[in-house]
Coordinates of C-alpha atoms and ligand atoms in Angstrom, one line a residue:
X25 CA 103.7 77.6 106.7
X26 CA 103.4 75.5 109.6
X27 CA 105.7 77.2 112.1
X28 CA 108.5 74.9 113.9
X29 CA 107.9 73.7 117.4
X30 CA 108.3 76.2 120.6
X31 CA 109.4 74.8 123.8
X32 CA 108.0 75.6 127.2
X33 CA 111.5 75.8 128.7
X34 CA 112.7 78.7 125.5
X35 CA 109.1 80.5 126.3
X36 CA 110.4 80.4 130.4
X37 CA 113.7 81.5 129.2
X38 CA 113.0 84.2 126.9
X39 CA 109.8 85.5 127.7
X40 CA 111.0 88.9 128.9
X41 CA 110.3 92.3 129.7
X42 CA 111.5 94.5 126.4
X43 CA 110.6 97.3 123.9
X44 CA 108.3 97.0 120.5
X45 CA 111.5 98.9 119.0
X46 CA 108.8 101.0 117.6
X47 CA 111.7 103.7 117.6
X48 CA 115.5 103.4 118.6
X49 CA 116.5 104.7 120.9
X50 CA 112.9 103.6 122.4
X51 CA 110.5 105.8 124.3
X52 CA 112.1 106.2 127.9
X53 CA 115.4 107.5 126.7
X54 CA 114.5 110.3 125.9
X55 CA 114.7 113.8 127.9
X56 CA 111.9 116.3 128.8
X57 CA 114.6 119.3 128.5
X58 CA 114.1 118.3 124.7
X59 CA 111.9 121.6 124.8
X60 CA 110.0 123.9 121.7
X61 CA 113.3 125.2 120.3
X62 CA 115.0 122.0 119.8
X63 CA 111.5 121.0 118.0
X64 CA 112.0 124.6 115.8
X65 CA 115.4 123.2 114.9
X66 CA 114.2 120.0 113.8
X67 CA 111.8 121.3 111.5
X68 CA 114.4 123.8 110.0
X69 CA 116.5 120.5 109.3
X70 CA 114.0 118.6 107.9
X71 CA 113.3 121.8 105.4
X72 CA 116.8 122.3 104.7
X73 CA 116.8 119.0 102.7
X74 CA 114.4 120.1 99.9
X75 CA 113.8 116.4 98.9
X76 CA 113.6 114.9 101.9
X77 CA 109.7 113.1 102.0
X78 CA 107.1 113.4 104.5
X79 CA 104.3 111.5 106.1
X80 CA 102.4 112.7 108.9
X81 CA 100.5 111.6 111.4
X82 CA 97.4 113.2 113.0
X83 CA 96.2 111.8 116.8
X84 CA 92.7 111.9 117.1
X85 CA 92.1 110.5 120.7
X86 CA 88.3 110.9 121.0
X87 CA 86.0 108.1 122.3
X88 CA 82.3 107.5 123.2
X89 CA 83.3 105.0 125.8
X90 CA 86.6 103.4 126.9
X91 CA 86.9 99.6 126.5
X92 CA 88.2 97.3 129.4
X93 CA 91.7 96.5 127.2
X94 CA 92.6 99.8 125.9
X95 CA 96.3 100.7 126.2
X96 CA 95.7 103.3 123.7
X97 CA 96.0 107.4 124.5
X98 CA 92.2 108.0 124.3
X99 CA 89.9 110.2 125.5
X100 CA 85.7 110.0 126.4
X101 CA 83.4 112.5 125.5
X102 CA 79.9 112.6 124.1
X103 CA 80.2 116.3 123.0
X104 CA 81.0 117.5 119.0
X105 CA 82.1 120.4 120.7
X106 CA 85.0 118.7 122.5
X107 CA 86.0 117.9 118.9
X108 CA 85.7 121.2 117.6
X109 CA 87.8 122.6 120.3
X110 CA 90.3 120.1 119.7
X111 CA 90.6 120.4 116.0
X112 CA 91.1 124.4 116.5
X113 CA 94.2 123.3 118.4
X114 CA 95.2 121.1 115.9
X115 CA 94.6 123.6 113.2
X116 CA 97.3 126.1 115.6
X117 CA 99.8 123.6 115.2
X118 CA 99.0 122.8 111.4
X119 CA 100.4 127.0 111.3
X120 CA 102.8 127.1 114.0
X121 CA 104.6 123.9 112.4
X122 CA 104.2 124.7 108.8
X123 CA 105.3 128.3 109.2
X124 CA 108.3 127.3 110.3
X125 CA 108.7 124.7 107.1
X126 CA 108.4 127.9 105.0
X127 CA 106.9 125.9 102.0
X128 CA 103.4 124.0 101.4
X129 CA 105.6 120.6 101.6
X130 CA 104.7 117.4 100.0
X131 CA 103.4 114.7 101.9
X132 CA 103.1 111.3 100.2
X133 CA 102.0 109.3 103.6
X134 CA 99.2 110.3 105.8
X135 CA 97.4 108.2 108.4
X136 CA 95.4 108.9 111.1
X137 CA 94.9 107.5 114.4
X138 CA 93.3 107.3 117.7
X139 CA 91.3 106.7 119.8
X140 CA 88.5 106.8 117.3
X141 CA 89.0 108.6 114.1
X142 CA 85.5 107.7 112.6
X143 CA 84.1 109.5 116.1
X144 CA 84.5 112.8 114.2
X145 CA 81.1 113.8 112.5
X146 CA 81.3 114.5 109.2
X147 CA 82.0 118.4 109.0
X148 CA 85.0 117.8 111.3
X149 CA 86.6 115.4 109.1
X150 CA 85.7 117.5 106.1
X151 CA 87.1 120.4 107.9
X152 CA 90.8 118.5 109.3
X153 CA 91.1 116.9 106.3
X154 CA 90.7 120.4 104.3
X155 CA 93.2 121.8 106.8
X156 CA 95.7 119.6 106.0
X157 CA 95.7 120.0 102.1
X158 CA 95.4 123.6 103.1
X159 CA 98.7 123.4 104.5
X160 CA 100.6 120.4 103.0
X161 CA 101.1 119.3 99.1
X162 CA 99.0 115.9 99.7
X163 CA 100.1 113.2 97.0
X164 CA 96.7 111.6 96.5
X165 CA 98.9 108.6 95.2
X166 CA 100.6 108.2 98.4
X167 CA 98.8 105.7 101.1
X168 CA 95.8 107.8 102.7
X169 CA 94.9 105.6 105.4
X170 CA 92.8 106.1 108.9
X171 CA 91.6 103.5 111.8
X172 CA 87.6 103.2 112.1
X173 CA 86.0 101.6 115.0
X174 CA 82.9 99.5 112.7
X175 CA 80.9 100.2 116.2
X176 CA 79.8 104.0 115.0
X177 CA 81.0 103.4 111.4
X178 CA 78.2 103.6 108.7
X179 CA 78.2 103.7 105.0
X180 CA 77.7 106.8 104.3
X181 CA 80.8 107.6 106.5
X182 CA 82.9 105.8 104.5
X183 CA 81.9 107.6 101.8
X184 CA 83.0 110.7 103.0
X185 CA 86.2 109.1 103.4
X186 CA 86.8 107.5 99.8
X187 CA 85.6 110.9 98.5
X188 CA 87.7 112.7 100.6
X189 CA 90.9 110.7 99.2
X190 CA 91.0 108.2 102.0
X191 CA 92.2 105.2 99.9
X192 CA 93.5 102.6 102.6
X193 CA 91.1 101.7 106.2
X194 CA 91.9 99.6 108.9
X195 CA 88.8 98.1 111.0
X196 CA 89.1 97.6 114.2
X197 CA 87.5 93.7 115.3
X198 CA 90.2 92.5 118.3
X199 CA 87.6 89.3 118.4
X200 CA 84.0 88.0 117.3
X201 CA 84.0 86.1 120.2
X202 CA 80.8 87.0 122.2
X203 CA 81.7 86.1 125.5
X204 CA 85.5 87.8 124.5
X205 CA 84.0 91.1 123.3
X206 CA 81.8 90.9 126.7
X207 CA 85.2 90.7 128.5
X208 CA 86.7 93.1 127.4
X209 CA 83.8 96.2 127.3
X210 CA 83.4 96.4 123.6
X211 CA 80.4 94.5 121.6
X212 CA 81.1 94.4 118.2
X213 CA 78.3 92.0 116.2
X214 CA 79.9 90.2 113.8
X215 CA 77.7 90.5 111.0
X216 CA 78.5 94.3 111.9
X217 CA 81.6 93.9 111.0
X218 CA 80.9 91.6 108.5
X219 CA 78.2 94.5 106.8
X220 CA 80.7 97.6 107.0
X221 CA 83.9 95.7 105.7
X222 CA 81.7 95.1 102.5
X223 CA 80.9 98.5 102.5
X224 CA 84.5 99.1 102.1
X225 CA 84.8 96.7 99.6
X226 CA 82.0 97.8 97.4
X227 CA 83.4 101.4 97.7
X228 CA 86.8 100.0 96.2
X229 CA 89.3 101.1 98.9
X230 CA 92.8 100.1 97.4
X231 CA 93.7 98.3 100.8
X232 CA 91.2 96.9 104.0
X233 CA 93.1 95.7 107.1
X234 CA 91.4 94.6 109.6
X235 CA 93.2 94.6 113.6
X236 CA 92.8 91.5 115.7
X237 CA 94.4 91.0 119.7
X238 CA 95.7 87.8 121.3
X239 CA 95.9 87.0 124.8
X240 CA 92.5 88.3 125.8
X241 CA 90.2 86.7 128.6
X242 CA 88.3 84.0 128.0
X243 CA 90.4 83.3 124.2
X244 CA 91.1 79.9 124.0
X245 CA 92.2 78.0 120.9
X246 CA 88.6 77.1 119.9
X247 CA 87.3 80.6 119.6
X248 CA 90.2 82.0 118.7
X249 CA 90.2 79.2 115.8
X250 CA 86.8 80.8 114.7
X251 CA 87.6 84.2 115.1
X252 CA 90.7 83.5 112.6
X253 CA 88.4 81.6 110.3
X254 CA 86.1 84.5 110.0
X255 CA 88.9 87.0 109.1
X256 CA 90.7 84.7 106.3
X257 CA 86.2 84.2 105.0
X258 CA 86.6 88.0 104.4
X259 CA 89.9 87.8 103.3
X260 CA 91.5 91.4 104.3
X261 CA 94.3 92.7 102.1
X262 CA 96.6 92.9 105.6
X263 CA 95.8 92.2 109.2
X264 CA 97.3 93.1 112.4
X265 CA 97.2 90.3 115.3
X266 CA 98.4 92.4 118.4
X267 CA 99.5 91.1 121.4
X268 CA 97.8 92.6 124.4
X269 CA 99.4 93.8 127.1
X270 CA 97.9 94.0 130.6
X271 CA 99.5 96.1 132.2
X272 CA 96.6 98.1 135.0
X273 CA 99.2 99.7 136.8
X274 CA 99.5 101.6 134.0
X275 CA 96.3 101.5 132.1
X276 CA 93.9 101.5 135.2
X277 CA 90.7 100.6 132.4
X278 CA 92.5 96.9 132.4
X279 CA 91.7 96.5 136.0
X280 CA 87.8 96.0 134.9
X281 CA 89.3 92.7 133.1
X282 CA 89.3 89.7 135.2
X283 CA 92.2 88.3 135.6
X284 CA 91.5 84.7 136.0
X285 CA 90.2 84.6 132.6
X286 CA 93.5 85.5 130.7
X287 CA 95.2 82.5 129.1
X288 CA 98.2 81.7 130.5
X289 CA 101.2 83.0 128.4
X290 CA 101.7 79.1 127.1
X291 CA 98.4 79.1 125.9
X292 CA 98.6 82.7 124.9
X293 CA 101.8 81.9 122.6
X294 CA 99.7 79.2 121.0
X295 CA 96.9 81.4 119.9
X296 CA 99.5 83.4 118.4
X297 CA 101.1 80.4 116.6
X298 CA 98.3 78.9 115.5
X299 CA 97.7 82.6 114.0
X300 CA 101.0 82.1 112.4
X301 CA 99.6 78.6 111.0
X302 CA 96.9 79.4 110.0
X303 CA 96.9 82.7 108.2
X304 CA 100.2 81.5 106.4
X305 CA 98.2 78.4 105.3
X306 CA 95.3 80.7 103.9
X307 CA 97.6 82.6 101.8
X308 CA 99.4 85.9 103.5
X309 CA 102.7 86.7 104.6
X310 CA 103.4 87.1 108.3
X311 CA 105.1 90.2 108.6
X312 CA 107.8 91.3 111.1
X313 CA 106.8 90.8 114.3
X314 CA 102.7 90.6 114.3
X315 CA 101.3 91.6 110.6
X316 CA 100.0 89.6 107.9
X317 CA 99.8 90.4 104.4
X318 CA 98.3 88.7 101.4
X319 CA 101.0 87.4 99.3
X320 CA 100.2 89.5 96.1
X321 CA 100.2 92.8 98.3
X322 CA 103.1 95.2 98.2
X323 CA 104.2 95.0 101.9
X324 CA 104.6 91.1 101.4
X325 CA 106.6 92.1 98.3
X326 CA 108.5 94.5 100.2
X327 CA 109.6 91.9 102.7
X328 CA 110.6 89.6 99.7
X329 CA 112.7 92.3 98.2
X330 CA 114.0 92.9 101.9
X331 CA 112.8 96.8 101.5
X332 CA 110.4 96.8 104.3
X333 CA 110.5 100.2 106.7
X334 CA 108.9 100.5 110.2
X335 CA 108.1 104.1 111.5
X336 CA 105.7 105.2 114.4
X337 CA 102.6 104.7 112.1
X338 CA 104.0 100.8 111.6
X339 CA 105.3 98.7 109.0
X340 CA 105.4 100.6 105.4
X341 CA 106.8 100.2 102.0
X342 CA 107.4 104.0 102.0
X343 CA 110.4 105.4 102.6
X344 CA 109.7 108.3 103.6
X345 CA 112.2 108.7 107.0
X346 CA 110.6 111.9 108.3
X347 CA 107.5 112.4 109.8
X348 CA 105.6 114.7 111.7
X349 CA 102.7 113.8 114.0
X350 CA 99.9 116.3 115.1
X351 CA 97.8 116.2 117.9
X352 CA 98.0 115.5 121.5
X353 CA 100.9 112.6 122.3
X354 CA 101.6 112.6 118.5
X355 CA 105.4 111.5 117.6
X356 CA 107.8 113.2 115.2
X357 CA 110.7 111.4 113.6
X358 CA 112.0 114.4 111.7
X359 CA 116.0 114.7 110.5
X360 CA 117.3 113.1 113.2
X361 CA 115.0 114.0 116.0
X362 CA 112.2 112.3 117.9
X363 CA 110.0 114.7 119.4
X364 CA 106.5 113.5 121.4
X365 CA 103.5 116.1 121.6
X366 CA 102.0 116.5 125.2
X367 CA 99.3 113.7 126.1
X368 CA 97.3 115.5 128.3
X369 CA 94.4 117.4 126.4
X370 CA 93.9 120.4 128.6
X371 CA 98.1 120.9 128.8
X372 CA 98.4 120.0 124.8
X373 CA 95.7 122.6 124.2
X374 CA 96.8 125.2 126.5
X375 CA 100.2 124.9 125.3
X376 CA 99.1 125.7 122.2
X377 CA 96.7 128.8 123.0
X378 CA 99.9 130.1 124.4
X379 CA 101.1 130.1 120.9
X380 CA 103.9 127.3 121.6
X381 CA 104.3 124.1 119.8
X382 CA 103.2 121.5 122.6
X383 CA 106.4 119.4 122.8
X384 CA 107.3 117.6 126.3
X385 CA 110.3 115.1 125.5
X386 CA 112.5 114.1 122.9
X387 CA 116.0 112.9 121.8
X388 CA 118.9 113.9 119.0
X389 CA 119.9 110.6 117.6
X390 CA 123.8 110.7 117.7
X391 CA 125.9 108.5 115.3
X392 CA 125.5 105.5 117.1
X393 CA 122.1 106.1 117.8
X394 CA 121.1 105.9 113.5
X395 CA 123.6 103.2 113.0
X396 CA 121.6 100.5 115.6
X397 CA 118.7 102.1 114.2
X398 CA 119.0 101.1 110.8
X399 CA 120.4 98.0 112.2
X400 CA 117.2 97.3 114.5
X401 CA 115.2 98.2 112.0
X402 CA 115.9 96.3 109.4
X403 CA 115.8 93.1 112.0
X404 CA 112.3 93.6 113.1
X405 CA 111.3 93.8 109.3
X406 CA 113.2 92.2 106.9
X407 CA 114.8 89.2 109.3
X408 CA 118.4 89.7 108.6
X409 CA 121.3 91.7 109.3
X410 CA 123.5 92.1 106.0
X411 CA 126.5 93.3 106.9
X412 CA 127.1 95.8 104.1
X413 CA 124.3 97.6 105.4
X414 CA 126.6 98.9 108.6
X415 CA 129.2 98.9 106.3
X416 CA 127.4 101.5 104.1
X417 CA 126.2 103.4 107.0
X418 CA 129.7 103.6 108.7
X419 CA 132.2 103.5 106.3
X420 CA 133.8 100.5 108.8
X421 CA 134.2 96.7 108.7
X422 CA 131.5 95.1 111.0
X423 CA 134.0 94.1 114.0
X424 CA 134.7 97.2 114.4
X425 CA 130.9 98.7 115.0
X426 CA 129.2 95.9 116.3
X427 CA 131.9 93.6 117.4
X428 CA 130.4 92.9 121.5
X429 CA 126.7 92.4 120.0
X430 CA 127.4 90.2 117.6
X431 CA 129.1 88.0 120.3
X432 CA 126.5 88.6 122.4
X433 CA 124.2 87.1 119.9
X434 CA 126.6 83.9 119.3
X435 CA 124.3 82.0 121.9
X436 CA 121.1 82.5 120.0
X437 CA 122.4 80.3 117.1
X438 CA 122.7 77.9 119.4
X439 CA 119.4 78.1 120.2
X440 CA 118.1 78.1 116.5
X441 CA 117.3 81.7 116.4
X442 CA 119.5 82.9 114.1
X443 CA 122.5 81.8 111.6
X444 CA 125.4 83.9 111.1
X445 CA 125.8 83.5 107.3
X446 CA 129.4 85.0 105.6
X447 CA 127.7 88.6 104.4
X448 CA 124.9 88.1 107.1
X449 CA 122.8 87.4 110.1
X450 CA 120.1 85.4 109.0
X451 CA 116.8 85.1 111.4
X452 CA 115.4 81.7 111.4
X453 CA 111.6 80.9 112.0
X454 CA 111.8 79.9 115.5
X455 CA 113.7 83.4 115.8
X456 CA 110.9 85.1 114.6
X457 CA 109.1 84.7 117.6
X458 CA 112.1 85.9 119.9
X459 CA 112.8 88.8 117.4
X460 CA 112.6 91.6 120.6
X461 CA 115.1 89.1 122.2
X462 CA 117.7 90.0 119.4
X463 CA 117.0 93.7 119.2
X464 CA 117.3 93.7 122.8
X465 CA 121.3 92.5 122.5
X466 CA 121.9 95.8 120.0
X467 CA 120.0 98.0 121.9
X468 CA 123.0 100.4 123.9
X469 CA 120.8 101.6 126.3
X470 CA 119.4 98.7 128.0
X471 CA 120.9 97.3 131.1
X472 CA 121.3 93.5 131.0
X473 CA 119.4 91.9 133.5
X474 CA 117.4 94.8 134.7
X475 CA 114.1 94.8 135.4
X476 CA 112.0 96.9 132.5
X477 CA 108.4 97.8 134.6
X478 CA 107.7 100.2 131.3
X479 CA 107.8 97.4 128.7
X480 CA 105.7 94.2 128.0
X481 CA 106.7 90.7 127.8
X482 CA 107.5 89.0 124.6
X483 CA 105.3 86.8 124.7
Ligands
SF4_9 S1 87.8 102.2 120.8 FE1 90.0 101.8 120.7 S2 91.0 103.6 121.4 FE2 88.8 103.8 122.0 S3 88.7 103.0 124.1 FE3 88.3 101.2 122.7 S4 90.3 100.3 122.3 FE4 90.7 102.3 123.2

């Protein structure tokens, strides 16, 4: 695919300050008197649909050393014992959450996430992973996936991972740029990375993503040109090209990146287009807003067949709409609640050595709430809007739900970011790159024209 031509004047315009829409209602909304008892609730909903299916999630936010561009929830140590003190906790909540299901409930997603989750030695992973088929029904058919940082991975860890049940692994590479990784605290050799994701391959992994980042100093198009070269050579099954977001009045680790060596967000939008070009030329899919699969794989099918899902853990095939995280800032989506973990070890763990679940905010979706959900959703990932779809959800004509946004969103046809088609909104290509913009104009809890310190640009 060779993507259509983006106009400085449409980057000035629309290059603005907005949510990931990694949930609806997003992050912010929602209220710290969302306390333990509305989380107890939640998980008697959830179990009071006996075939509702579950993933979870488990937050493993351990470190050896923090690099410059984190905006990740992680934590440094050097000490196993850290580890082990953490996974008691987690082990607390594995009871305290699961005693309240009443069953040993099937789970047919599980990833986990950090921080590092390859920074646990083996008996810890051994020991969390046996905790959790201790206490959940694990479908060993269902994706099994977990992040690994290839800077303290080995092949002998991955084995205890594929033998575990671990089937799917993401590798974390950002960019083999020397002089980038230099910039941004975290040398990774390539043939490092090259080495380990053979490793992977050899010990037949159904699925190996690896996770690249655009807009970081000293990227320009010529090593960023290389970088992408290198990851079609090994060919992963799905990639992720992240934006990054520098944001050190928030993530105080980004002030050790100089500033002066960050492309410019023109230059930064052509790395990511020329991302778009070129992976799409070698082959995969470009899905939703910033992932790539190959075309034979089953999340480019999913997008074909206009079935993809999005949930905190990212873009799925599953359809799992429940899931419950564990673990320090961990995020449930359960029966209609969101419900976040605390993100502060000590007050996570303490919380839980009091014998309470360690919950500090959350939100009940109301009607309208699921409705633009659904509807947001199925934007970011499948690039349309079929109206049945609020039909279905509603039981009412269109006009009637969404009538204001969908004038609202008149003025992006002009623009050649959308078509409003008889049964549908169709996104266009040049929308793609805007998609947040859209979202934005269905999103009931945003202020027009406000300024939105918490969120990142679009571009
Ligand atoms: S390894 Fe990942 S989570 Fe850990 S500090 Fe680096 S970027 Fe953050």
């Amino acid at each position: 695919m060779n993507t259509t031509t983006v106009s400085r004047e449409l980057l000035d315009r629309y290059n603005k300050p907005g949510p990931r829409y990694t949930s609806y209602p997003t992050v912010p909304v929602w209220s710290a008197n969302f306390g333990e008892e509305d989380y107890r609730q939640a998980l008697r909903d959830f179990a009071a649909q006996p075939d509702a299916k579950l993933s979870i999630y488990v937050h493993l936010p351990f470190c050896a050393e923090r690099c410059h561009y984190c905006g990740c929830n992680a934590t440094v140590t050097k000490k196993d014992s850290v580890v082990d003190a953490y996974l008691d906790r987690v082990e607390r909540e594995l009871q305290l959450v699961t005693s309240i299901l009443g069953i040993r409930q099937q789970v047919v997603q599980m990833h986990w996430g950090g921080g590092t989750p390859n920074f646990l030695n083996t008996a810890q992973t051994e020991r969390l992973f046996g905790l959790i088929a201790q206490f959940f029904d694990l479908d060993r058919t269902g994706e099994i996936s977990l992040e690994v940082d290839p800077r303290i991975g080995s092949r002998q860890q991955f084995e205890v991972f594929k033998a575990l049940g671990f089937n799917r692994i993401s590798l974390g590479v950002q960019d083999i740029d020397p002089q980038v990784q230099q910039a941004i605290g975290r040398i990774q050799p390539e043939i490092l990375t090259r080495s380990l994701y053979a490793h992977c391959r050899e010990l037949g992994f159904e699925s190996v993503n690896l996770d690249i980042v655009y807009g970081l100093p000293y990227q320009s198009e010529r090593t960023f040109e290389r970088t992408l070269q290198a990851i079609i050579e090994l060919g992963p099954d799905r990639l992720a090209c992240f934006s990054y977001a520098h944001v050190p009045w928030v993530k105080a680790n980004q002030k050790r990146i100089d500033e002066t060596a960050l492309p410019s967000p023109y230059e930064k939008f052509d790395l990511f287009q020329m991302a778009v070009d070129m992976l799409t030329g070698a082959g995969y899919d470009w899905i939703g807003m910033d992932h790539f699969a190959k075309r034979n794989d089953e999340m480019a099918l999913a997008v074909r067949e206009k079935r993809l899902h999005r949930n905190f853990m990212g873009y799925t095939t599953q359809s799992s709409p429940h899931m419950i995280a564990f673990g320090m800032s961990g995020i449930s989506d359960l029966a209609g609640h969101f419900v976040q973990n605390n993100a502060r070890l000590g007050d996570y763990q303490k919380t839980l050595d009091a014998g309470r679940l360690p919950v500090v905010r959350g939100h009940h979706l109301s009607n309208d709430d699921k409705v633009r959900r659904k509807v947001i959703t199925h934007l970011m990932c499948n690039l349309e809007l079929p109206y049945n779809l609020i039909e279905a959800e509603t039981g009412r004509r269109v006009p009637e739900v969404l009538g204001a946004e969908l004038e609202r969103l008149r003025p992006f046809e002009a623009e050649g970011f959308l078509l409003f088609e008889p049964e549908r909104l169709q996104v266009t290509t040049l929308g793609r790159f805007f998609i947040r913009n859209l979202c934005m104009e269905l999103d009931a809890y945003l202020e027009p024209n406000t300024d939105r310190p918490l969120f990142s640009k679009t571009i």
